[in-house]
Amino acid sequence: MSNAAVITPVGGPTLAQERRLVTAIPGPRSQELLDRKASSVAAGVGHTAPIAAVAAGGGVVVDADGNSLIDLGSGIAVTTVGNAHPKVVAAVQAQVAQFTHTCFMVSPYESYVAVAETLNRLTPGDFPKKSALFNSGAEAVENAVKIARKYTGRPAVVAFDHAYHGRTNLTMALTAKAMPYKSGFGPFASDIYRAPMSYPFHDKLTGPEAAARAISMIEKQVGADNVAAVIIEPIQGEGGFIVPADGFLPAIVDWCHANGVVFIADEVQAGLARAGAMFASELFGIVPDMVTTAKGIAGGMPLSGVTGRAEIMDAAHTGGLGGTYGGNPVVCAAALAALDVIEHDGMIERAQQIGEILLGRLRALQAGDPRIGDVRGAGAMIAAEFVDPATGEPDAALTAAVAKECIAQGVIVLTCGTYGNVIRFLPPLSIGDELLNEGLEVVASVLAAH
Ligand SMILES: *Cc1c(COP(=O)(O)O)cnc(C)c1O
């Protein structure tokens, strides 16, 4: 157990840190919004929790009916510092009253540069770095690929099984799973290749064995000289919180460096304290050439970054990178506040503490329930994978039923995984221990009832 002080949950004095159900989920007001959503919002935009959110903070999301749900999802790994963190709110309010937009490519401003300086300092690697800012994780990945291709003069990009890199055209090609991310949305970008991932629970390979398998595929089917970049999530997110076996990532990085290939770590989900380190890459002792960041970077505001070796980042010609909104001043102000909290308010230690609570409870559950095939993860990024004990096959139906019932009982949990059989736990780091334990109790009792 780390000695760091437990973070006091934040979120405003009026937001009680409790699970409170005053109606069924959804209640009448939430249902009213869901009906309007159904008739006005494109069907392709789904939702996990059938509620109308009106407030959130600490470890809870409050809905329009007055229900208070325990948040074990952080809006998909975004509210790392907590929802509406007071420092983020203050930074946004001050900036929004000053100016809202000039376009950094028209009239630059300080906060963008300060975010770049901070990312250059925080990302792994003791070499000169530069950054560029964008709006979303997918946009960061797109730009990382653009830069790597320009730097190497090569076309091919290698991604991995179970990868998730976004929903734009290029990132759909990089993403592995067809449903729901890709089906019917092709044709996809060319020169993208998929290598086998290290997935210890399924492949039973050591890290070096899994790396040799991937490298052989790349050399035989793509050709090292054609490869601009290898992109990988050090801990895969949407694909199932898959932690590669020891030695897998270092072997891939070594191969990249021996072959002039840019190694891109997509840290959009695992980075910035989520996995119990500033970057998940550090947990495996690797130093990427480029890192993509987003999700937890700005306390809920939309910002993403690409950070990398200066000589790689500078390969793109002036005017070749950018976008109207990328690194918007309000969002950069939020990011500076959130990054300050992550760095200086004990967030890494808190992620580790939360991880110990999650792992302890889930491993205890696993010991008495053979349907939990695997419990894994790092920091506040922990998952349970569900299987049919008789066959070992993924049990997506159980996973979906448990997640749905947890939400009905006031605990927001998210599923993930190529086989849809993983429940992932990624609470805001501002959640209190009591609330977290209560959330896990609900999960345990729901599981016992299924
Ligand atoms: C969420 C995610 C993305 C895409 O980010 P968006 O902001 O949704 O575009 C890319 N990579 C990883 C690892 C992610 O988890």
Coordinates of C-alpha atoms and ligand atoms in Angstrom, one line a residue:
M1 CA 0.0 0.0 0.0
S2 CA 1.3 3.4 -0.9
N3 CA 1.7 6.0 1.8
A4 CA 0.2 8.8 -0.2
A5 CA -2.7 10.7 1.3
V6 CA -6.1 9.5 0.2
I7 CA -7.5 12.1 -2.2
T8 CA -10.6 13.9 -0.8
P9 CA -13.4 13.4 -3.3
V10 CA -14.3 16.6 -5.1
G11 CA -17.3 17.6 -7.0
G12 CA -19.0 20.4 -5.1
P13 CA -20.5 20.5 -1.6
T14 CA -24.0 19.7 -2.8
L15 CA -23.0 16.4 -4.5
A16 CA -23.4 13.7 -1.8
Q17 CA -20.9 10.9 -2.4
E18 CA -23.5 8.1 -2.2
R19 CA -25.3 5.6 -4.3
R20 CA -28.9 6.7 -4.1
L21 CA -31.8 5.2 -6.1
V22 CA -35.1 7.2 -5.8
T23 CA -36.7 5.7 -9.0
A24 CA -36.2 2.7 -11.2
I25 CA -33.4 3.2 -13.8
P26 CA -34.4 4.9 -16.0
G27 CA -36.7 7.2 -14.0
P28 CA -39.4 9.2 -15.8
R29 CA -37.3 12.2 -16.5
S30 CA -34.5 10.2 -17.9
Q31 CA -37.0 8.2 -20.0
E32 CA -38.3 11.4 -21.4
L33 CA -34.8 12.4 -22.6
L34 CA -34.2 8.9 -23.9
D35 CA -37.4 9.2 -25.9
R36 CA -36.3 12.5 -27.4
K37 CA -32.9 11.1 -28.1
A38 CA -34.4 8.1 -29.9
S39 CA -36.3 10.5 -32.2
S40 CA -33.7 13.2 -32.7
V41 CA -30.2 11.6 -32.4
A42 CA -28.8 9.2 -35.0
A43 CA -29.3 5.6 -34.0
G44 CA -25.6 4.9 -34.5
V45 CA -24.8 6.9 -31.4
G46 CA -25.6 4.5 -28.6
H47 CA -25.5 4.8 -24.8
T48 CA -24.5 2.5 -21.9
A49 CA -26.4 3.9 -18.9
P50 CA -30.1 4.8 -19.6
I51 CA -30.0 8.0 -17.6
A52 CA -30.1 11.8 -18.2
A53 CA -27.0 13.0 -16.5
V54 CA -27.3 16.4 -14.8
A55 CA -24.3 16.5 -12.5
A56 CA -21.2 14.5 -11.7
G57 CA -18.2 14.7 -9.4
G58 CA -16.1 12.7 -7.0
G59 CA -17.3 9.2 -7.7
V60 CA -20.9 9.7 -8.7
V61 CA -23.1 10.7 -11.6
V62 CA -26.5 12.2 -10.8
D63 CA -29.4 11.9 -13.1
A64 CA -32.5 14.1 -13.8
D65 CA -34.6 12.0 -11.4
G66 CA -32.3 12.5 -8.5
N67 CA -30.6 9.1 -8.7
S68 CA -26.9 9.1 -7.8
L69 CA -24.9 6.3 -9.5
I70 CA -21.5 5.2 -8.6
D71 CA -19.2 5.9 -11.5
L72 CA -16.8 3.1 -12.3
G73 CA -16.3 4.2 -15.9
S74 CA -15.1 7.8 -15.9
G75 CA -16.9 8.5 -19.2
I76 CA -14.5 6.0 -20.8
A77 CA -11.3 6.9 -18.9
V78 CA -11.7 10.6 -19.3
T79 CA -12.5 12.1 -15.9
T80 CA -9.3 10.9 -14.3
V81 CA -9.0 13.9 -12.0
G82 CA -12.7 13.8 -11.3
N83 CA -15.7 15.4 -13.0
A84 CA -15.8 19.2 -12.8
H85 CA -12.6 19.3 -10.7
P86 CA -12.6 22.7 -9.1
K87 CA -9.1 23.6 -10.6
V88 CA -10.3 22.6 -14.1
V89 CA -13.5 24.6 -13.6
A90 CA -11.7 27.7 -12.5
A91 CA -9.2 27.5 -15.3
V92 CA -11.9 27.1 -17.9
Q93 CA -14.0 29.9 -16.5
A94 CA -11.0 32.3 -16.4
Q95 CA -10.0 31.4 -20.0
V96 CA -13.5 31.5 -21.5
A97 CA -14.0 35.0 -20.3
Q98 CA -10.6 36.1 -21.8
F99 CA -10.9 34.6 -25.3
T100 CA -12.4 31.5 -26.7
H101 CA -10.6 31.0 -30.0
T102 CA -8.0 32.6 -32.3
C103 CA -6.9 29.4 -34.0
F104 CA -3.4 28.5 -32.9
M105 CA -2.3 28.4 -36.6
V106 CA -3.5 32.0 -37.0
S107 CA -2.5 33.7 -33.7
P108 CA -0.6 31.4 -31.3
Y109 CA -1.1 31.7 -27.5
E110 CA 0.8 30.6 -24.5
S111 CA -1.4 27.8 -23.1
Y112 CA -1.0 25.6 -26.2
V113 CA 2.8 26.0 -25.9
A114 CA 2.7 25.2 -22.2
V115 CA 0.7 22.0 -22.8
A116 CA 3.3 21.0 -25.4
E117 CA 6.1 21.7 -22.9
T118 CA 4.3 19.7 -20.2
L119 CA 3.8 16.7 -22.5
N120 CA 7.4 16.8 -23.7
R121 CA 8.5 16.7 -20.1
L122 CA 6.1 14.1 -18.8
T123 CA 6.3 11.5 -21.6
P124 CA 9.0 8.8 -21.3
G125 CA 12.4 9.5 -22.9
D126 CA 15.3 11.7 -22.1
F127 CA 15.7 13.3 -25.5
P128 CA 14.5 16.5 -27.2
K129 CA 10.8 16.2 -27.9
K130 CA 8.0 18.2 -29.6
S131 CA 4.2 18.0 -29.5
A132 CA 1.2 18.9 -31.6
L133 CA -2.3 19.2 -30.3
F134 CA -5.6 18.0 -31.7
N135 CA -9.2 17.4 -30.6
S136 CA -9.7 13.6 -30.2
G137 CA -7.7 10.5 -29.7
A138 CA -8.4 9.4 -33.2
E139 CA -7.1 12.6 -34.6
A140 CA -3.9 12.2 -32.6
V141 CA -3.4 8.7 -34.0
E142 CA -4.1 9.9 -37.5
N143 CA -1.4 12.6 -37.1
A144 CA 1.1 10.3 -35.5
V145 CA 0.8 8.1 -38.6
K146 CA 1.1 11.0 -40.9
I147 CA 4.3 12.2 -39.2
A148 CA 5.8 8.7 -39.1
R149 CA 5.2 8.2 -42.8
K150 CA 6.7 11.6 -43.7
Y151 CA 9.7 10.9 -41.5
T152 CA 10.5 7.4 -42.8
G153 CA 9.2 7.9 -46.4
R154 CA 7.6 4.5 -46.0
P155 CA 3.9 3.6 -46.3
A156 CA 3.1 0.6 -44.1
V157 CA 1.7 0.8 -40.6
V158 CA 1.4 -2.3 -38.3
A159 CA -1.3 -2.5 -35.7
F160 CA -2.3 -5.5 -33.5
D161 CA -5.1 -7.9 -32.8
H162 CA -7.7 -6.4 -30.4
A163 CA -6.4 -2.9 -31.1
Y164 CA -8.6 0.2 -30.8
H165 CA -7.4 3.4 -32.2
G166 CA -10.6 5.3 -33.1
R167 CA -13.5 5.6 -35.5
T168 CA -12.2 7.9 -38.3
N169 CA -11.4 6.2 -41.6
L170 CA -7.7 5.7 -41.0
T171 CA -8.2 4.7 -37.4
M172 CA -11.0 2.3 -38.3
A173 CA -8.5 0.5 -40.4
L174 CA -6.1 0.4 -37.4
T175 CA -8.9 -0.8 -35.1
A176 CA -9.4 -4.6 -35.0
K177 CA -13.0 -5.2 -34.1
A178 CA -15.6 -5.2 -36.9
M179 CA -18.8 -4.8 -34.8
P180 CA -19.6 -2.1 -33.9
Y181 CA -16.7 -0.1 -35.1
K182 CA -16.1 -1.0 -38.7
S183 CA -19.0 -3.1 -40.1
G184 CA -20.4 -1.5 -43.3
F185 CA -18.2 1.6 -43.0
G186 CA -15.5 0.6 -45.5
P187 CA -13.5 0.7 -47.7
F188 CA -10.7 1.4 -45.3
A189 CA -7.3 3.0 -45.7
S190 CA -4.7 0.9 -47.3
D191 CA -1.2 -0.2 -46.1
I192 CA -2.4 -1.1 -42.7
Y193 CA -1.4 -4.6 -41.4
R194 CA -2.4 -6.5 -38.4
A195 CA 0.0 -8.5 -36.2
P196 CA -0.8 -11.0 -33.5
M197 CA -0.9 -9.5 -30.0
S198 CA 0.4 -10.9 -26.8
Y199 CA -2.7 -12.0 -24.9
P200 CA -1.4 -14.3 -22.1
F201 CA -4.8 -15.5 -20.9
H202 CA -5.6 -16.9 -24.4
D203 CA -2.3 -17.6 -26.1
K204 CA -0.3 -18.9 -23.2
L205 CA 2.9 -17.6 -24.9
T206 CA 5.7 -15.8 -23.1
G207 CA 6.4 -12.2 -24.1
P208 CA 9.5 -13.1 -26.2
E209 CA 7.5 -15.9 -27.9
A210 CA 4.6 -13.6 -28.8
A211 CA 7.0 -10.9 -30.0
A212 CA 8.8 -13.4 -32.2
R213 CA 5.5 -14.5 -33.7
A214 CA 4.5 -10.8 -34.4
I215 CA 7.9 -9.9 -35.8
S216 CA 7.9 -12.9 -38.1
M217 CA 4.5 -11.9 -39.5
I218 CA 5.7 -8.4 -40.1
E219 CA 8.9 -9.4 -41.8
K220 CA 7.3 -12.1 -44.0
Q221 CA 4.0 -10.4 -44.9
V222 CA 4.9 -6.7 -44.8
G223 CA 8.7 -6.4 -45.1
A224 CA 10.7 -4.4 -42.6
D225 CA 11.8 -1.8 -45.2
N226 CA 8.2 -0.9 -45.9
V227 CA 7.1 -0.2 -42.4
A228 CA 6.8 3.4 -41.3
A229 CA 5.4 2.7 -37.8
V230 CA 4.3 0.1 -35.4
I231 CA 1.4 1.4 -33.3
I232 CA 0.3 -0.3 -30.1
E233 CA -1.6 0.4 -26.9
P234 CA 0.8 -0.7 -24.1
I235 CA -2.3 -1.9 -22.2
Q236 CA -5.1 -2.4 -24.7
G237 CA -8.3 -0.6 -23.7
E238 CA -11.4 -1.4 -25.8
G239 CA -9.9 -4.7 -26.8
G240 CA -10.2 -6.0 -23.3
F241 CA -7.7 -4.4 -20.9
I242 CA -5.1 -6.8 -22.3
V243 CA -1.8 -6.6 -20.6
P244 CA 0.9 -8.1 -22.8
A245 CA 3.3 -10.7 -21.3
D246 CA 6.6 -9.5 -19.9
G247 CA 9.2 -8.9 -22.6
F248 CA 6.7 -8.5 -25.5
L249 CA 6.8 -4.7 -25.8
P250 CA 10.6 -4.4 -25.3
A251 CA 11.2 -6.9 -28.0
I252 CA 8.9 -5.0 -30.4
V253 CA 10.6 -1.7 -29.6
D254 CA 14.1 -3.2 -30.2
W255 CA 12.9 -4.6 -33.5
C256 CA 11.6 -1.2 -34.5
H257 CA 14.8 0.5 -33.6
A258 CA 16.9 -2.1 -35.5
N259 CA 14.8 -1.6 -38.6
G260 CA 14.2 2.2 -38.7
V261 CA 10.6 1.9 -37.7
V262 CA 8.8 4.5 -35.6
F263 CA 7.3 2.9 -32.4
I264 CA 4.1 4.7 -31.5
A265 CA 2.6 4.0 -28.1
D266 CA -1.2 4.8 -28.2
E267 CA -1.6 6.0 -24.5
V268 CA -4.9 7.6 -25.2
Q269 CA -6.6 5.3 -22.6
A270 CA -3.8 4.0 -20.4
G271 CA -1.7 7.2 -20.1
L272 CA -1.6 10.1 -17.7
A273 CA -1.8 8.2 -14.4
R274 CA -4.7 5.8 -15.3
A275 CA -2.5 2.7 -15.2
G276 CA -0.7 3.7 -12.0
A277 CA 2.2 5.3 -13.8
M278 CA 2.4 8.6 -15.7
F279 CA 2.4 6.4 -18.9
A280 CA 1.8 2.7 -19.2
S281 CA 4.9 2.4 -21.3
E282 CA 6.9 2.9 -18.1
L283 CA 5.4 -0.2 -16.6
F284 CA 7.1 -2.3 -19.3
G285 CA 10.4 -0.3 -19.3
I286 CA 9.9 0.9 -22.9
V287 CA 10.5 4.4 -24.4
P288 CA 8.3 5.0 -27.4
D289 CA 9.4 7.3 -30.3
M290 CA 6.0 8.8 -30.3
V291 CA 3.1 8.9 -27.7
T292 CA -0.5 9.8 -28.4
T293 CA -2.6 11.2 -25.5
A294 CA -6.2 12.2 -25.1
K295 CA -9.0 11.0 -22.8
G296 CA -7.7 11.9 -19.3
I297 CA -5.7 14.9 -20.4
A298 CA -8.0 17.8 -19.8
G299 CA -10.5 16.8 -17.1
G300 CA -13.3 16.0 -19.6
M301 CA -12.6 18.7 -22.2
P302 CA -11.7 17.5 -25.7
L303 CA -8.0 17.6 -26.3
S304 CA -5.4 15.2 -27.7
G305 CA -1.7 15.3 -28.3
V306 CA 1.1 13.7 -30.3
T307 CA 4.5 13.9 -28.6
G308 CA 7.7 12.4 -30.0
R309 CA 11.3 12.7 -30.7
A310 CA 11.9 16.2 -32.0
E311 CA 13.5 15.0 -35.3
I312 CA 10.5 12.8 -36.1
M313 CA 8.0 15.5 -35.1
D314 CA 9.7 18.1 -37.2
A315 CA 9.6 15.9 -40.3
A316 CA 6.2 17.2 -41.3
H317 CA 6.5 20.5 -43.3
T318 CA 5.1 23.7 -41.9
G319 CA 1.3 23.8 -42.6
G320 CA 1.2 20.0 -42.9
L321 CA -0.2 19.6 -39.4
G322 CA -3.0 21.3 -37.5
G323 CA -6.7 21.9 -37.6
T324 CA -9.2 24.7 -36.8
Y325 CA -9.8 23.8 -33.2
G326 CA -6.8 21.7 -32.2
G327 CA -5.4 23.0 -28.9
N328 CA -8.3 25.4 -28.3
P329 CA -7.4 27.9 -25.6
V330 CA -10.2 26.9 -23.2
V331 CA -9.3 23.3 -23.6
C332 CA -5.6 24.0 -23.1
A333 CA -6.4 25.9 -19.9
A334 CA -8.4 22.8 -18.7
A335 CA -5.5 20.5 -19.6
L336 CA -2.9 22.6 -17.7
A337 CA -5.1 22.4 -14.6
A338 CA -5.7 18.7 -15.0
L339 CA -2.1 17.9 -15.8
D340 CA -1.1 19.9 -12.7
V341 CA -3.5 17.8 -10.6
I342 CA -2.3 14.6 -12.1
E343 CA 1.3 15.5 -11.5
H344 CA 1.2 17.1 -8.1
D345 CA -2.0 15.9 -6.3
G346 CA -1.0 12.3 -5.9
M347 CA -3.0 10.9 -8.8
I348 CA -0.5 8.1 -9.7
E349 CA -0.5 6.9 -6.1
R350 CA -4.3 7.1 -6.0
A351 CA -4.5 5.0 -9.2
Q352 CA -2.3 2.4 -7.5
Q353 CA -4.4 2.4 -4.4
I354 CA -7.6 2.0 -6.4
G355 CA -5.9 -0.8 -8.4
E356 CA -5.1 -2.7 -5.2
I357 CA -8.7 -2.4 -4.0
L358 CA -10.1 -3.5 -7.4
L359 CA -7.6 -6.4 -7.8
G360 CA -8.1 -7.6 -4.2
R361 CA -11.9 -7.7 -4.5
L362 CA -12.0 -9.2 -8.0
R363 CA -9.4 -11.8 -7.2
A364 CA -11.4 -12.9 -4.2
L365 CA -14.5 -13.1 -6.3
Q366 CA -12.6 -15.1 -8.9
A367 CA -11.4 -17.6 -6.3
G368 CA -15.1 -18.6 -5.7
D369 CA -16.5 -18.2 -9.2
P370 CA -15.0 -20.1 -12.1
R371 CA -16.9 -17.9 -14.6
I372 CA -14.3 -15.2 -13.9
G373 CA -11.5 -16.6 -16.1
D374 CA -9.0 -13.8 -15.7
V375 CA -8.5 -10.6 -13.6
R376 CA -5.9 -8.3 -14.9
G377 CA -4.8 -4.7 -15.5
A378 CA -2.7 -2.0 -13.9
G379 CA -3.6 0.9 -11.6
A380 CA -7.1 2.1 -11.9
M381 CA -7.5 0.1 -15.1
I382 CA -8.6 -3.4 -14.0
A383 CA -10.8 -5.9 -15.8
A384 CA -12.5 -9.2 -15.2
E385 CA -12.9 -11.6 -18.2
F386 CA -15.9 -13.9 -18.1
V387 CA -15.9 -17.4 -19.6
D388 CA -18.1 -20.5 -19.6
P389 CA -16.4 -22.7 -17.0
A390 CA -17.3 -25.9 -18.9
T391 CA -15.8 -24.9 -22.2
G392 CA -13.6 -21.9 -21.4
E393 CA -15.4 -20.0 -24.2
P394 CA -16.1 -16.3 -23.8
D395 CA -19.4 -15.5 -22.1
A396 CA -20.6 -12.3 -23.6
A397 CA -24.2 -12.9 -22.5
L398 CA -23.3 -13.1 -18.8
T399 CA -21.1 -10.1 -19.2
A400 CA -23.8 -8.0 -20.8
A401 CA -26.4 -9.1 -18.3
V402 CA -24.2 -8.4 -15.2
A403 CA -23.2 -4.9 -16.6
K404 CA -26.9 -4.0 -17.3
E405 CA -28.1 -5.1 -13.9
C406 CA -25.2 -3.2 -12.1
I407 CA -26.4 0.0 -13.8
A408 CA -30.0 -0.8 -12.8
Q409 CA -28.7 -1.0 -9.3
G410 CA -26.8 2.3 -9.5
V411 CA -23.3 1.3 -10.5
I412 CA -22.0 2.4 -13.9
V413 CA -19.7 -0.3 -15.3
L414 CA -18.5 -0.6 -18.9
T415 CA -17.8 -3.7 -20.9
C416 CA -15.1 -4.2 -23.5
G417 CA -13.2 -6.9 -25.3
T418 CA -13.0 -8.4 -28.7
Y419 CA -15.4 -11.2 -27.5
G420 CA -17.5 -8.8 -25.5
N421 CA -16.8 -10.7 -22.3
V422 CA -14.9 -8.3 -20.2
I423 CA -16.1 -5.8 -17.6
R424 CA -13.6 -3.1 -17.1
F425 CA -13.2 -1.0 -14.0
L426 CA -11.8 2.5 -14.5
P427 CA -13.2 4.8 -11.8
P428 CA -12.4 8.5 -11.6
L429 CA -9.4 8.8 -9.3
S430 CA -11.5 11.2 -7.2
I431 CA -13.7 8.3 -6.0
G432 CA -13.6 7.5 -2.3
D433 CA -12.7 4.0 -1.0
E434 CA -16.1 3.5 0.6
L435 CA -18.0 4.3 -2.6
L436 CA -15.6 2.1 -4.6
N437 CA -16.1 -0.8 -2.2
E438 CA -19.8 -0.3 -2.3
G439 CA -19.7 -0.4 -6.1
L440 CA -17.8 -3.7 -6.0
E441 CA -20.2 -5.1 -3.5
V442 CA -23.0 -4.5 -6.0
V443 CA -21.1 -6.2 -8.8
A444 CA -20.5 -9.2 -6.5
S445 CA -24.1 -9.5 -5.5
V446 CA -25.3 -9.1 -9.1
L447 CA -22.9 -11.8 -10.2
A448 CA -24.1 -14.1 -7.4
A449 CA -27.7 -13.7 -8.6
H450 CA -26.8 -14.7 -12.2
Ligands
LIG1 C1 -10.6 6.1 -27.1 C2 -9.3 5.7 -27.8 C3 -9.0 6.3 -29.0 C4 -9.9 7.3 -29.8 O1 -10.1 8.4 -29.0 P1 -11.3 9.4 -29.5 O2 -11.1 10.6 -28.6 O3 -12.6 8.6 -29.1 O4 -11.2 9.6 -30.9 C5 -7.7 6.0 -29.6 N1 -6.9 5.1 -29.0 C6 -7.2 4.5 -27.8 C7 -6.3 3.6 -27.1 C8 -8.4 4.8 -27.2 O5 -8.8 4.2 -26.0

